[in-house]
C-alpha positions as a Markdown table, in Angstrom:
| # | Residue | x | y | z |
|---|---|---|---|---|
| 1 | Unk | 63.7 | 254.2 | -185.7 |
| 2 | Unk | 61.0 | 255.6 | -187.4 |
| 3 | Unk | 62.6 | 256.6 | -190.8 |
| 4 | Unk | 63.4 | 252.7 | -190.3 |
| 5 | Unk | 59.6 | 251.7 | -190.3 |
| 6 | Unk | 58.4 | 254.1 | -193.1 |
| 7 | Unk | 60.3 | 253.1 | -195.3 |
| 8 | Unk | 59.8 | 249.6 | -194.7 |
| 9 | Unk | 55.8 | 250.3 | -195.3 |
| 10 | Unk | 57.0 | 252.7 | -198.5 |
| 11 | Unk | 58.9 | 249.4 | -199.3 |
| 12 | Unk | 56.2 | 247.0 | -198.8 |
| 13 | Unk | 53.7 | 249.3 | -200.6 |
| 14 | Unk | 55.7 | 249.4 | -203.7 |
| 15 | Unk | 56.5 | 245.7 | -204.2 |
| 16 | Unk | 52.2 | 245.2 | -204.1 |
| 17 | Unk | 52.0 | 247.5 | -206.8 |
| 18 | Unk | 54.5 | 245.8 | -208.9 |
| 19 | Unk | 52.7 | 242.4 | -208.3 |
| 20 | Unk | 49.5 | 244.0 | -209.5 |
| 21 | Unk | 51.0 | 245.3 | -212.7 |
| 22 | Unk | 52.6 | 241.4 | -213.2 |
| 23 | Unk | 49.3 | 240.3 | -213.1 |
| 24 | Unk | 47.7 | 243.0 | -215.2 |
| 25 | Unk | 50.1 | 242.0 | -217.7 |
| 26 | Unk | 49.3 | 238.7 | -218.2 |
| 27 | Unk | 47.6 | 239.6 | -221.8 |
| 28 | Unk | 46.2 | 236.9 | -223.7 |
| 29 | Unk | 46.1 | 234.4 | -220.8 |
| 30 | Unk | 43.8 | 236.4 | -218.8 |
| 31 | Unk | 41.6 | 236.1 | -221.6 |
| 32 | Unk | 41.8 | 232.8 | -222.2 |
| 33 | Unk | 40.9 | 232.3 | -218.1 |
| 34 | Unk | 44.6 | 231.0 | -217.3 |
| 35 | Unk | 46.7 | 232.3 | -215.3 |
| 36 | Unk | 50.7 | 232.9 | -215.7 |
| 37 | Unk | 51.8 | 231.2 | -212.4 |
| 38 | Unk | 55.5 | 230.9 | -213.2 |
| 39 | Unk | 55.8 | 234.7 | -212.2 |
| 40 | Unk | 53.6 | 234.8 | -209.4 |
| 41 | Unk | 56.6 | 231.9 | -208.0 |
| 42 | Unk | 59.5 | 234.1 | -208.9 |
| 43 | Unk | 57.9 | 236.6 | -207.1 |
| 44 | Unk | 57.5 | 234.4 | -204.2 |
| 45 | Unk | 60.9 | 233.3 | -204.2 |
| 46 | Unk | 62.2 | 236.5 | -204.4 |
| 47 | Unk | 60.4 | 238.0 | -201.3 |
| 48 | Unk | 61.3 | 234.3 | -199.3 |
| 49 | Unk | 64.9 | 235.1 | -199.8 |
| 50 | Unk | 64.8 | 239.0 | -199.6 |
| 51 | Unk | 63.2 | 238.9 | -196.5 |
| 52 | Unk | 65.0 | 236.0 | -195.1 |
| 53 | Unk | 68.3 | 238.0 | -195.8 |
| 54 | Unk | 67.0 | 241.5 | -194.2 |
| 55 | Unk | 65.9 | 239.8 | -191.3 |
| 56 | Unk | 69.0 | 237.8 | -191.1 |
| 57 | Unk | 71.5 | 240.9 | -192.1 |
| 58 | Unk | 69.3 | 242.7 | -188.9 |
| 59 | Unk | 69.8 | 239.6 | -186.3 |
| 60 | Unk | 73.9 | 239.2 | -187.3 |
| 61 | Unk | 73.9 | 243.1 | -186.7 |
| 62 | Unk | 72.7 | 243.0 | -183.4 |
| 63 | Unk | 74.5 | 239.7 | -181.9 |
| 64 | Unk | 77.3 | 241.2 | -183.9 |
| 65 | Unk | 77.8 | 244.3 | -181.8 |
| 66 | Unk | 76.5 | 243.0 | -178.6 |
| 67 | Unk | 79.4 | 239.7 | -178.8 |
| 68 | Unk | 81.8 | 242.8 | -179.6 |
| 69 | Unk | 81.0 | 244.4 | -177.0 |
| 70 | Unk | 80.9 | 241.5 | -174.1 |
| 71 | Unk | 84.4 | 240.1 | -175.7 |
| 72 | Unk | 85.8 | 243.7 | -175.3 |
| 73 | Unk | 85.3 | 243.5 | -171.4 |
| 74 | Unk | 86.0 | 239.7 | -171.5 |
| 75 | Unk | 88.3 | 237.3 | -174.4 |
| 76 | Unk | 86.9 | 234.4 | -173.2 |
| 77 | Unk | 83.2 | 234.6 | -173.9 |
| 78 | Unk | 84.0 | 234.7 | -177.8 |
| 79 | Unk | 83.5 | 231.0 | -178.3 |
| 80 | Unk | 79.9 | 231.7 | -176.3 |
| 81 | Unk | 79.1 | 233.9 | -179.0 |
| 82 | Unk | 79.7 | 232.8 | -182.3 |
| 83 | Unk | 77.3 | 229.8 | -182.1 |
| 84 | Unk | 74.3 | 232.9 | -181.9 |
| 85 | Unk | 75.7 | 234.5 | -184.9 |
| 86 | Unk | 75.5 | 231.4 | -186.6 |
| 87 | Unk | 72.0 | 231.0 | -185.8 |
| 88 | Unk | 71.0 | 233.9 | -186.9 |
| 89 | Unk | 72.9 | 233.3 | -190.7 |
| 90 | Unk | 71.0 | 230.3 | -190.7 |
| 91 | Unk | 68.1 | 232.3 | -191.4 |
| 92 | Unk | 69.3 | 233.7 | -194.8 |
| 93 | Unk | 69.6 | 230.2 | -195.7 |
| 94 | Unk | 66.4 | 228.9 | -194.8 |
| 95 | Unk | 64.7 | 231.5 | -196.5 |
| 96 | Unk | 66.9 | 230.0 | -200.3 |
| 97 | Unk | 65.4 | 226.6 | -199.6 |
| 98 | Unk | 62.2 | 228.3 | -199.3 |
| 99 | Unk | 62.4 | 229.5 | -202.4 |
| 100 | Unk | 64.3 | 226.7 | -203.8 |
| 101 | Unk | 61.3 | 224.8 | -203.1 |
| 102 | Unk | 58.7 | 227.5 | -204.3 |
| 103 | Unk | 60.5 | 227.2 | -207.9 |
| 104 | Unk | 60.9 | 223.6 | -207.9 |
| 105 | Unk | 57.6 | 222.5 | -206.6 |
């Protein structure tokens, strides 16, 4: 579990470090006081889904193999559980109007 959380913070370190060098790109806008806000939202939109899908992938994983595990002792409680795993995909898709949104708006 803890290789699990470094390299989430490893992860999470990198990604701010790529957002400063977008903005330390922006050349000639800087300069000119504007500043370049369409990748600041694909940015956005990419972490909104990305995290969205990790956290999702994580939450299917565990219902996944606990459902598994209950139906293996007892067939009838499969229809109990495939409304949770369903749930927890809706999460993935929350997070793509998210950033729907973030580029749209």
């Amino acid at each position: 579990m803890k290789m699990n959380r470094k390299f989430l913070v490893i992860a999470a370190a990198m990604l701010c470090f790529a957002a400063a060098g977008v903005f330390a790109s922006s050349g000639d806008a800087a300069a000119a006081g504007t500043a370049d806000t369409s990748a600041v939202k694909y940015i956005a939109a990419g972490l909104a889904v990305g995290l969205a899908c990790i956290a999702g992938g994580m939450a299917v994983g565990k219902i996944g193999a606990a459902a598994m595990g209950a139906m293996s002792e007892n067939a009838e409680l499969s229809g109990k559980a495939l409304p949770f795993v369903g749930l927890a995909e809706g999460i993935c898709l929350w997070g793509f109007l998210v950033a729907l949104l973030i580029i749209i708006l």
